[in-house]
Short mmCIF file of C-alpha atoms and ligand atoms in Angstrom, two decimals:
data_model
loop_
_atom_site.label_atom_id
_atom_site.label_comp_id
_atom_site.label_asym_id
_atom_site.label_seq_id
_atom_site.Cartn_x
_atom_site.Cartn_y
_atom_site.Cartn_z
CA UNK Q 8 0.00 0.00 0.00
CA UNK Q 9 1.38 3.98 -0.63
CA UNK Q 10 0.85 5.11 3.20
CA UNK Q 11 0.59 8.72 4.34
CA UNK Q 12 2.71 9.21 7.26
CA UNK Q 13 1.52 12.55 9.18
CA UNK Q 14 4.22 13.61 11.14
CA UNK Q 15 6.70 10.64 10.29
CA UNK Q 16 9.70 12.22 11.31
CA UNK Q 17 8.36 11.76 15.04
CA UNK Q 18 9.87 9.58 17.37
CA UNK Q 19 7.12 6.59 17.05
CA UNK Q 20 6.46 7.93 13.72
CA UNK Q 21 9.94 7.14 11.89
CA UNK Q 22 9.84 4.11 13.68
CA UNK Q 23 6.42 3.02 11.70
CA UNK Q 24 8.47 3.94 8.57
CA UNK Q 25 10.74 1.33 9.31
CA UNK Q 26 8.20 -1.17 9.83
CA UNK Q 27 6.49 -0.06 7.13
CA UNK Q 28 8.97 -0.69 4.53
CA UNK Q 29 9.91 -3.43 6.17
CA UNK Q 30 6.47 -5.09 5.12
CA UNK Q 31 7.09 -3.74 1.14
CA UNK Q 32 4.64 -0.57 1.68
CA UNK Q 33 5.70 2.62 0.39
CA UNK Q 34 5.96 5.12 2.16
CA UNK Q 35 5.67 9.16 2.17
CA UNK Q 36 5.96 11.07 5.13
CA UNK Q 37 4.50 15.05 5.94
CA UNK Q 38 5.39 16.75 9.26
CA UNK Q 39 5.79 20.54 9.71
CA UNK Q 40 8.90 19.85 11.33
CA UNK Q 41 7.08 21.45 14.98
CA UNK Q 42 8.60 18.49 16.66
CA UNK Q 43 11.31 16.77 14.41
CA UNK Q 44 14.80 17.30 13.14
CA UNK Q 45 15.40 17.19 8.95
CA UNK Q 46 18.09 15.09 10.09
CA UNK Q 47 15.68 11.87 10.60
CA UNK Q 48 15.07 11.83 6.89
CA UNK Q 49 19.21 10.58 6.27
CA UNK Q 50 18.95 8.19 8.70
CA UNK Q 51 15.73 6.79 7.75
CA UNK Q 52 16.83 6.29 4.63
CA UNK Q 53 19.73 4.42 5.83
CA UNK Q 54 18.04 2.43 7.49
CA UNK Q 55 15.41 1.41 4.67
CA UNK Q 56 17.97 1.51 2.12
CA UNK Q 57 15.97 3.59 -0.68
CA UNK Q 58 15.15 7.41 -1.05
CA UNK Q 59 11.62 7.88 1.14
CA UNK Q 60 9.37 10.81 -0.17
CA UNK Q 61 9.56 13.75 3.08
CA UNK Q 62 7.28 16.86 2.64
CA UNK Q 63 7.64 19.76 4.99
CA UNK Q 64 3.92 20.25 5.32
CA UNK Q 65 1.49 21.24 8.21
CA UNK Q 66 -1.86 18.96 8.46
CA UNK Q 67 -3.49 22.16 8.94
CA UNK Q 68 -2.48 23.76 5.86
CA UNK Q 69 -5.64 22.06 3.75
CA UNK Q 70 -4.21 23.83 0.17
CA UNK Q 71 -0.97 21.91 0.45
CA UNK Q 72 -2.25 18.55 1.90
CA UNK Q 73 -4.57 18.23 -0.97
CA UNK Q 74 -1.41 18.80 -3.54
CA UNK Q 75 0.13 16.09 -1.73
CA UNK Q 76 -3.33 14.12 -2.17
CA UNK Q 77 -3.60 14.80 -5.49
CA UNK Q 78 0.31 13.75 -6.55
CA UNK Q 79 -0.09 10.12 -4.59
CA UNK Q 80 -2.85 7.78 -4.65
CA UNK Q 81 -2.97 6.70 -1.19
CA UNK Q 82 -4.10 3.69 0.10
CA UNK Q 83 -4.57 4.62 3.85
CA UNK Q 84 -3.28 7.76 5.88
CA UNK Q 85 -1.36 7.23 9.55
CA UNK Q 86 -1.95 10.29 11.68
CA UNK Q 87 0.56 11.10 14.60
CA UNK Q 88 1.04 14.63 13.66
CA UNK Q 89 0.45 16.38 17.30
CA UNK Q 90 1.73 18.25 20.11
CA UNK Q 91 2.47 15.90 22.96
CA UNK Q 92 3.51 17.58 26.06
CA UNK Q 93 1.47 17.58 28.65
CA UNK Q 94 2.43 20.50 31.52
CA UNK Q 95 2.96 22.62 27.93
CA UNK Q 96 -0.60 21.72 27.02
CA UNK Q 97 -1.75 23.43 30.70
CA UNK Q 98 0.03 26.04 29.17
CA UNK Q 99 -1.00 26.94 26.02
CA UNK Q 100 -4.36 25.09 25.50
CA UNK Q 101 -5.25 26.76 22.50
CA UNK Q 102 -2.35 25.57 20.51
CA UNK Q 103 -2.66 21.95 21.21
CA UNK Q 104 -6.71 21.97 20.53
CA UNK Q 105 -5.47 24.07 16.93
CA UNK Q 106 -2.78 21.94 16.61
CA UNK Q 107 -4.18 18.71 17.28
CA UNK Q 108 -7.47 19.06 17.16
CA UNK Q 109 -7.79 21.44 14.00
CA UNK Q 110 -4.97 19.07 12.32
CA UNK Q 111 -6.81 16.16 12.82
CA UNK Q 112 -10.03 17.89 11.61
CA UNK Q 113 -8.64 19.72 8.28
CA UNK Q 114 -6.91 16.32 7.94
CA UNK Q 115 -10.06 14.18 7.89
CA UNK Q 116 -12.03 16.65 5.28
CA UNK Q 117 -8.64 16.36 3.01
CA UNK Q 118 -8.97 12.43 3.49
CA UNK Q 119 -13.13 12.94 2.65
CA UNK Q 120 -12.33 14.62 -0.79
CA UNK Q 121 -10.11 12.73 -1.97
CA UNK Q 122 -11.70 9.34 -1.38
CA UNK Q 123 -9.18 8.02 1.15
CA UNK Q 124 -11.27 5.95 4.05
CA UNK Q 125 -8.34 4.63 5.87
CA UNK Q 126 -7.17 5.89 9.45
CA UNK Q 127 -4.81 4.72 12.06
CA UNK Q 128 -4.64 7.45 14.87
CA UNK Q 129 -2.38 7.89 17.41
CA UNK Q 130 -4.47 7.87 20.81
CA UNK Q 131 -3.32 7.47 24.00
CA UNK Q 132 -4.01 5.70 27.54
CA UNK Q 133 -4.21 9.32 28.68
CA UNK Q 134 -7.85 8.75 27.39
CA UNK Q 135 -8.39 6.74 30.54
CA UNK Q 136 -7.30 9.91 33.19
CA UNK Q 137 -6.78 8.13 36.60
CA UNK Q 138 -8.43 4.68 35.97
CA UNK Q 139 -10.12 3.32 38.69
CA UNK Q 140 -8.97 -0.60 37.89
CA UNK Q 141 -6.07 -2.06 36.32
CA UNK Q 142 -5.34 -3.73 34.00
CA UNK Q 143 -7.22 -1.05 31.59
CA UNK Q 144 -9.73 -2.46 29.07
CA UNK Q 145 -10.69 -0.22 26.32
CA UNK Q 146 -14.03 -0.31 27.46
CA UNK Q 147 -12.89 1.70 30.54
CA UNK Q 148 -14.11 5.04 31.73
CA UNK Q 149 -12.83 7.79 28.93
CA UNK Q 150 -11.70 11.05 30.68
CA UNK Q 151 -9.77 13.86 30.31
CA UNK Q 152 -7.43 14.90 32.93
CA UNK Q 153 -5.43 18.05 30.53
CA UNK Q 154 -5.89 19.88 27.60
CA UNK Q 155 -3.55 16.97 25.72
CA UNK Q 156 -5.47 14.17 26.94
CA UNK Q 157 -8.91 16.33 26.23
CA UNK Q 158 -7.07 16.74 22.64
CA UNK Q 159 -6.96 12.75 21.93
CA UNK Q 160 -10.34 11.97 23.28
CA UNK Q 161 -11.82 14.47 21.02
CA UNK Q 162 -10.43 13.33 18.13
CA UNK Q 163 -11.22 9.91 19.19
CA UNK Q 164 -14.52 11.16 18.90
CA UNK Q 165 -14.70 13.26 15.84
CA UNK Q 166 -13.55 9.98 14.11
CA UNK Q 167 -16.19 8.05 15.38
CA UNK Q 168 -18.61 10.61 14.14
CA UNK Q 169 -17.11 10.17 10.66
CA UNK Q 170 -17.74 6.58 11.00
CA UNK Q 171 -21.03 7.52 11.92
CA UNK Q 172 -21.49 9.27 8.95
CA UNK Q 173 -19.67 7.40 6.13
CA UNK Q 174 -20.15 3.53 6.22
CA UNK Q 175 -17.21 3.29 4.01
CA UNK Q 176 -14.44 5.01 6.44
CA UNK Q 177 -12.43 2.81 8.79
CA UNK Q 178 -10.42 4.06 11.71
CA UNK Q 179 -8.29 2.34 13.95
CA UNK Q 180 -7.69 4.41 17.24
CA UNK Q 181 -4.27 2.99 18.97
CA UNK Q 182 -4.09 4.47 22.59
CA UNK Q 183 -0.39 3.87 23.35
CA UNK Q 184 0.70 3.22 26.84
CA UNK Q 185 4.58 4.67 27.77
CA UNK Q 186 6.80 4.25 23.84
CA UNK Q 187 10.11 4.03 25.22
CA UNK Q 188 13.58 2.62 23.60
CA UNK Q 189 14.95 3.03 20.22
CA UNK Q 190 15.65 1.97 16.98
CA UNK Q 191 18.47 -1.24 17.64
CA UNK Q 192 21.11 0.42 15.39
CA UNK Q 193 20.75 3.22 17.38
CA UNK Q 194 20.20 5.57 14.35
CA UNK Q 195 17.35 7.13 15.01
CA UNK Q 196 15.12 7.30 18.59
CA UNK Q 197 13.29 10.15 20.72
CA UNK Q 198 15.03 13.44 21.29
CA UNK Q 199 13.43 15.47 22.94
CA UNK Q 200 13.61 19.79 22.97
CA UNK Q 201 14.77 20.99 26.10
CA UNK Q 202 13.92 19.46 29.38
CA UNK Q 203 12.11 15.82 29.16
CA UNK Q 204 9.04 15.27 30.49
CA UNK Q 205 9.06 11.73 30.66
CA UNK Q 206 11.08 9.71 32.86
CA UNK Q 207 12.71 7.60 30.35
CA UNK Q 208 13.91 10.35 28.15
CA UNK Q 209 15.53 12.32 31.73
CA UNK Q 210 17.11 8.84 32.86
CA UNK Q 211 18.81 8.96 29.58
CA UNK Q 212 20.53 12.08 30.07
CA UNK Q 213 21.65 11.39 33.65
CA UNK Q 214 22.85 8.58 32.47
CA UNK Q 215 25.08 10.84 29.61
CA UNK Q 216 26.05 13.11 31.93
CA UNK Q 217 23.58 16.06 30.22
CA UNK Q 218 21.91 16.02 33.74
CA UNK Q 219 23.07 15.75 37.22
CA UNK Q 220 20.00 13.48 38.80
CA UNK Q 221 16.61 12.13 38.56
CA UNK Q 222 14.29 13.72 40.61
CA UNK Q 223 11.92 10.50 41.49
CA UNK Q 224 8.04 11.90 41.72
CA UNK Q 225 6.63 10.24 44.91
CA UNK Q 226 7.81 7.28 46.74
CA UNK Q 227 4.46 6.71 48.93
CA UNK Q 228 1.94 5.33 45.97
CA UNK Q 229 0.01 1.78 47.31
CA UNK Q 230 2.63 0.35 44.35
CA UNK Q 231 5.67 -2.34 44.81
CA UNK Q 232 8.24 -0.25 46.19
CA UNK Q 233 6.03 3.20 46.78
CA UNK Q 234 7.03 4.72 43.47
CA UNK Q 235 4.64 5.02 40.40
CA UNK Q 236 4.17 2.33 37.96
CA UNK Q 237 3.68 2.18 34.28
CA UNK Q 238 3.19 -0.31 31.22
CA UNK Q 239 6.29 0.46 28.94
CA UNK Q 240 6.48 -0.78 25.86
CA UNK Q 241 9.20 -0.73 23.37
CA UNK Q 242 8.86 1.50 20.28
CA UNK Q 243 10.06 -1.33 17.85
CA UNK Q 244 7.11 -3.21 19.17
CA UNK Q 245 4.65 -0.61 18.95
CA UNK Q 246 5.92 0.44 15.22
CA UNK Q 247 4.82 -3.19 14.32
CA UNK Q 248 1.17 -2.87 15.63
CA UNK Q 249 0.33 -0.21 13.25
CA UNK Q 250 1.75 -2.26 10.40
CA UNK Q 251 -0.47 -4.84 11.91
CA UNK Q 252 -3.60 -2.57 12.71
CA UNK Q 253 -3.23 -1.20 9.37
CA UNK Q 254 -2.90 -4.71 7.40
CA UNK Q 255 -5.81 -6.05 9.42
CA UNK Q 256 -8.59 -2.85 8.91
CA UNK Q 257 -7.84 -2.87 5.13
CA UNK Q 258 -8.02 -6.65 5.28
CA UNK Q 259 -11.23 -7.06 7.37
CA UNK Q 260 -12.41 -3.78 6.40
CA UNK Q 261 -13.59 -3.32 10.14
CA UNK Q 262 -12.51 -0.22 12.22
CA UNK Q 263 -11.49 -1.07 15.52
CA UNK Q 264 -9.49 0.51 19.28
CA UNK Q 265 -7.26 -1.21 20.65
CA UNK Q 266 -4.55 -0.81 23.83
CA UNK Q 267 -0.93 -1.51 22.78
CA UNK Q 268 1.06 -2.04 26.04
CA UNK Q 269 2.91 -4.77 27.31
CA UNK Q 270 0.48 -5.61 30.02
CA UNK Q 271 3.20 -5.41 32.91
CA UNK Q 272 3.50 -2.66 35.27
CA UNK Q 273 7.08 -1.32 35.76
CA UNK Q 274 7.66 0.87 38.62
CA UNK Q 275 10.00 4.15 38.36
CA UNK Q 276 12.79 2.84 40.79
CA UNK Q 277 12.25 -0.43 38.75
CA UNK Q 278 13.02 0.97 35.56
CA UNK Q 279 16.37 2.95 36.85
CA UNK Q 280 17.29 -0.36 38.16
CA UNK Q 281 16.94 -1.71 34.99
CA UNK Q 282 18.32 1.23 33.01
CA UNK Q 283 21.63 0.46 35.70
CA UNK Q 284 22.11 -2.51 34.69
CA UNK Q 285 21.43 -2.12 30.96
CA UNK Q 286 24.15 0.56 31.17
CA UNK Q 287 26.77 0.17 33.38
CA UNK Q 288 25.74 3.47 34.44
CA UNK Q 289 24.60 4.92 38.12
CA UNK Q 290 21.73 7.07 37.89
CA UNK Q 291 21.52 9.26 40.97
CA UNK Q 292 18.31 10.14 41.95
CA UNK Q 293 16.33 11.87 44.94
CA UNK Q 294 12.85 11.58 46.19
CA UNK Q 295 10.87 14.61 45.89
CA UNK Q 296 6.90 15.31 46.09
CA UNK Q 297 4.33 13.70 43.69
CA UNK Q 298 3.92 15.41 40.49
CA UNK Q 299 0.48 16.95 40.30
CA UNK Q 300 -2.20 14.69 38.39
CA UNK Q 301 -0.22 11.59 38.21
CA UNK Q 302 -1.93 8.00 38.71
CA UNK Q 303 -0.17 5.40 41.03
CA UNK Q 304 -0.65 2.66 38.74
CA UNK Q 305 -1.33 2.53 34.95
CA UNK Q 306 -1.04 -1.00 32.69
CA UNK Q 307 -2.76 -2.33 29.85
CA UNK Q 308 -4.95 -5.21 29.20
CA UNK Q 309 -3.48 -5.76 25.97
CA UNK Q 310 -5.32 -8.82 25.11
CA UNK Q 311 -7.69 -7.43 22.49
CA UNK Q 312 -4.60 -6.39 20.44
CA UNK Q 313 -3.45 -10.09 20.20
CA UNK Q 314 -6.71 -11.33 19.56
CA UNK Q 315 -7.59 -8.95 16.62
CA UNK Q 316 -4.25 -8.27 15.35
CA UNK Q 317 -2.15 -11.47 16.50
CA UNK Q 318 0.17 -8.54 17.94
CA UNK Q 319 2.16 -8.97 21.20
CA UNK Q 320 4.46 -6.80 22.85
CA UNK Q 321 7.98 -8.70 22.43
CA UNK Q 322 10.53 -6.69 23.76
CA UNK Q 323 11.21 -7.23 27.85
CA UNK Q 324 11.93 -3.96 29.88
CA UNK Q 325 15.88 -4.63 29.95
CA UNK Q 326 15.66 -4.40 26.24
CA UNK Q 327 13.96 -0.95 26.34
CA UNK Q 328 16.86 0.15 28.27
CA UNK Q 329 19.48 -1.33 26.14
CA UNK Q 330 18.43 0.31 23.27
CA UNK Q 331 16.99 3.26 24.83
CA UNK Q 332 21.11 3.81 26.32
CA UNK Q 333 22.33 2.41 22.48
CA UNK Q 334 20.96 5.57 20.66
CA UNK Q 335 21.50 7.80 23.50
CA UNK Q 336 25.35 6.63 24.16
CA UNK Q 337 25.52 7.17 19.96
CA UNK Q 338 24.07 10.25 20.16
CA UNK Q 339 24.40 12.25 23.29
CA UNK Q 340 23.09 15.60 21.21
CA UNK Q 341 20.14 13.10 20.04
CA UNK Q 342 19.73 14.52 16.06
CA UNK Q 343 22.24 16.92 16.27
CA UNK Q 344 25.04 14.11 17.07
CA UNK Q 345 27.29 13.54 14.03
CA UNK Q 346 25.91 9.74 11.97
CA UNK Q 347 28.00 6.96 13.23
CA UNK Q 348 28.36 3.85 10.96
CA UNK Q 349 25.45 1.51 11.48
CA UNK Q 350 25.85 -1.22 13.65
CA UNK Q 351 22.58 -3.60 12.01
CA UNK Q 352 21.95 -4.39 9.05
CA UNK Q 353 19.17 -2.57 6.90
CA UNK Q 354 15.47 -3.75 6.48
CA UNK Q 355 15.48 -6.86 4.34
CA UNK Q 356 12.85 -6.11 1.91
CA UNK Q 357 12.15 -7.46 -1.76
CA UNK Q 358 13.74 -5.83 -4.52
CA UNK Q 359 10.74 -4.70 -6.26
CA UNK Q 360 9.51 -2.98 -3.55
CA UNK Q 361 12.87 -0.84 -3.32
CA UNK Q 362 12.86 -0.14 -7.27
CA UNK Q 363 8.95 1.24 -6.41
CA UNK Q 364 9.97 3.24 -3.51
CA UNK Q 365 13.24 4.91 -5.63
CA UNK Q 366 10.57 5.82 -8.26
CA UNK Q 367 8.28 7.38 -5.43
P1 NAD A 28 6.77 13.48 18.24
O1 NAD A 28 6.60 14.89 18.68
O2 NAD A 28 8.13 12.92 18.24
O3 NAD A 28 6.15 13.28 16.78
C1 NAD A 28 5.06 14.03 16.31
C2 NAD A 28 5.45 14.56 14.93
O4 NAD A 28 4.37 15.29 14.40
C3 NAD A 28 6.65 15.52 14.99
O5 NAD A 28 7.58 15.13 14.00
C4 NAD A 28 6.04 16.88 14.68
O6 NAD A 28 6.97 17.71 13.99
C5 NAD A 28 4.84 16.50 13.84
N1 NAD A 28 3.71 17.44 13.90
C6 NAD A 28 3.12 17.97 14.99
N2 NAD A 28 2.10 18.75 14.62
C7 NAD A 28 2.03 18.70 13.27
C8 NAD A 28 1.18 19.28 12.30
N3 NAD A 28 0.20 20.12 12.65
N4 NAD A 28 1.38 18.98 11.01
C9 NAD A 28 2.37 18.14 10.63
N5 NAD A 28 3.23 17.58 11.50
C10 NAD A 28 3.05 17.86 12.81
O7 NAD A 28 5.79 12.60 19.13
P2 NAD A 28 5.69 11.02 19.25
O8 NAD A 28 6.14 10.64 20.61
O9 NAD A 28 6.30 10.36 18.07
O10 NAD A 28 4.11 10.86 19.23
C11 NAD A 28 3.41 10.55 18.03
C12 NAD A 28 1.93 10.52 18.33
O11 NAD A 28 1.68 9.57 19.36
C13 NAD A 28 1.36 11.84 18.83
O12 NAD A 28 0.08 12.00 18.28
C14 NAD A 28 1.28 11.65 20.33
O13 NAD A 28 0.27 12.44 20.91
C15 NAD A 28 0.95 10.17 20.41
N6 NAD A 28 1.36 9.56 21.67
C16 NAD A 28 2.66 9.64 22.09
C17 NAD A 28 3.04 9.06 23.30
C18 NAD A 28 4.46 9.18 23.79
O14 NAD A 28 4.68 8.97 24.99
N7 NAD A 28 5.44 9.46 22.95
C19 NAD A 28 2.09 8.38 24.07
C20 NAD A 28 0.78 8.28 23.59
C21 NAD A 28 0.43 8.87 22.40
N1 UDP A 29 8.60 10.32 36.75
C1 UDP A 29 9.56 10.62 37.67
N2 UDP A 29 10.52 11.53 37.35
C2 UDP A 29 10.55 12.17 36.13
C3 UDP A 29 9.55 11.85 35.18
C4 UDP A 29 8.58 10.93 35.52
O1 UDP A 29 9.58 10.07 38.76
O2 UDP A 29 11.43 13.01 35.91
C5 UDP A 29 7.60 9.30 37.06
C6 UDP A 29 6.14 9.78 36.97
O3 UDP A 29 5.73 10.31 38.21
C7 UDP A 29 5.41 8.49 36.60
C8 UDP A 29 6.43 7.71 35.76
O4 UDP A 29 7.71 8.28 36.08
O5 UDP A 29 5.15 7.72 37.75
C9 UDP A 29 6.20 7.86 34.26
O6 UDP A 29 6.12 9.24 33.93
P1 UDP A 29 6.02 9.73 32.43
O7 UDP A 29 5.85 11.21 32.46
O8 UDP A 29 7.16 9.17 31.65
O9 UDP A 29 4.70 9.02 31.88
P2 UDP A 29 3.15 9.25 32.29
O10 UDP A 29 3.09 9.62 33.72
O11 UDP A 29 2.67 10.33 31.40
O12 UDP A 29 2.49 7.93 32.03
#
């Protein structure tokens, strides 16, 4: 299939490019670049081993996003094109509902004239808020907790109105639990602007030496060892799942949401432990108060994933850490680092497929 990839030079989203021409589908990518380095695009192409198609373009910009519509005949569009940042969207609301929810709006109504009825969005388990029972079904409570989270449950929605509306669209909503790790050559991975907001990212950099220590939110949750737990889940493995979702709504033309997690809960002074090991490197930390809004416990019930898709999460927590330290210890600046040689080989795919992507 020729696959729209809406903000593709994203962290998860370069990932799915991988797995995408991994499975022989051709792929073309538009971000605004918000969010993402141009220096992705020479490192995906490394790894895939034949030019990709990368236009600078903003979802919201309608004009240019049909152009791009009109030159390719896709097959099926993969949205992750959003602001992610949680304390930024208590910030600045109004940017993340343009942003995210205007994108994903002027985005659908480009998709509705040009006859393209196939959607794989990038939700989130922040759709759940606090959740009042784990494991978390997707027939949980939805709520929104922030502006973000109030961002992917209304899209959520405005999709399923679409549905509603147009017995030919199919959507598959994907509400990710915590993407952590990298790419295993260590080429490309998350990099983050300034400060990280998520703990893996800000173990990283203590563990480089860009930070002194880890300031460990809370230590007196009803959890394991007192600090907060969460379902991580390696990035590899959840670039595969939408190569899976994907292959299975055009297949069974049936629209579907589904959790992508691992199904294990990880706590914070687990996953430093972990990250230790994985390492060689101490990563100092201290104890301070509970970040406002934060859940003790959060973990999928992945289950409906594997029985619709056949997907399971594969990677174990001490290989999140190995290659989330890989690509950081290759690239202390993250994007800006000079490229190293790769240390994998590329994706193995069939030559006809490469001669079609090189004539994308
Ligand atoms: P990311 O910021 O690395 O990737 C998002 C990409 O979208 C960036 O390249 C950015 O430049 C681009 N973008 C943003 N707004 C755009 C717009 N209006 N038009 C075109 N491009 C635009 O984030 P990510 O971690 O790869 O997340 C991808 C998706 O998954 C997002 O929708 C995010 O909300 C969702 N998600 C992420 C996580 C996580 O922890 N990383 C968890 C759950 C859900
Ligand atoms: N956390 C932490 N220190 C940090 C960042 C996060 O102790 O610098 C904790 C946070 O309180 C939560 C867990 O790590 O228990 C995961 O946080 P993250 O922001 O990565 O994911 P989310 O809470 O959004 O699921």
């Amino acid at each position: 299939m020729r696959i729209l990839v809406c903000g593709g030079a994203g962290y998860i989203g370069s990932h799915t490019c991988v797995a995408l021409a991994g499975r022989g589908h051709q792929v073309v990518i538009a971000d605004s670049g918000v969010n993402s380095s141009s220096r992705v695009m020479q490192r995906l192409q490394r790894l895939v081993g034949a030019p990709l198609s990368m236009h600078r373009v903003d979802v919201r910009d309608r004009r240019a996003m049909a152009a791009l519509f009109a030159t390719y005949r896709f097959d099926a569009v993969l949205h992750f094109a959003a602001l992610k940042a949680v304390g930024d969207s208590c910030r600045r609301p109004l940017d993340y509902f343009d942003n995210n929810i205007g994108g994903t709006i002027a985005l659908l109504q480009v998709m509705q004239e040009a006859g393209v009825r196939r959607l794989v969005f990038s939700s989130s388990a922040t759709v759940y808020g606090d959740p009042s029972q784990v494991p978390v079904r997707e027939d949980a409570a939805l709520q929104a907790t922030n502006p973000y989270g109030r961002t992917k449950l209304v899209a959520e929605q405005l999709i399923e109105d679409l549905c509603g509306s147009d017995p030919h669209f199919r959507a598959a909503n994907l509400r990710y639990f915590n993407p952590v790790g990298a790419h295993p050559s260590g080429l490309i991975g998350e990099d983050p602007c300034g400060e990280p907001n998520n703990l893996m990212p800000y173990i990283c950099q203590v563990a480089v030496g860009q930070r002194d220590r880890l300031q460990v939110f809370g230590s007196d949750y009803p959890t394991v060892d007192g600090t907060g737990v969460r379902d991580y889940i390696h990035v590899v493995d959840l670039a595969r799942a939408h190569v899976d979702a994907l292959e299975y709504m055009v297949g069974a033309d049936r629209g579907f949401t589904v959790n992508l997690g691992t199904g294990r809960g990880i706590s914070v002074l687990e996953l430093v432990h972990a990250f230790e090991r994985a390492s060689g490197r101490r990563i100092p930390y201290d104890v301070v108060a509970r970040r406002p809004g934060d859940s003790a416990e959060v973990f999928a019930d992945p289950s409906l994933a594997h029985a619709l898709l056949g997907w399971r999460a594969e990677h174990d927590v001490d290989a999140m850490c190995r290659d989330a330290w890989h690509w950081q210890a290759q690239n202390p600046q993250g994007y800006r680092s000079p490229l190293r040689r790769a240390t994998t080989p590329r994706v193995q795919r069939p030559r006809a497929v490469v001669a079609r992507l090189a004539g994308a």
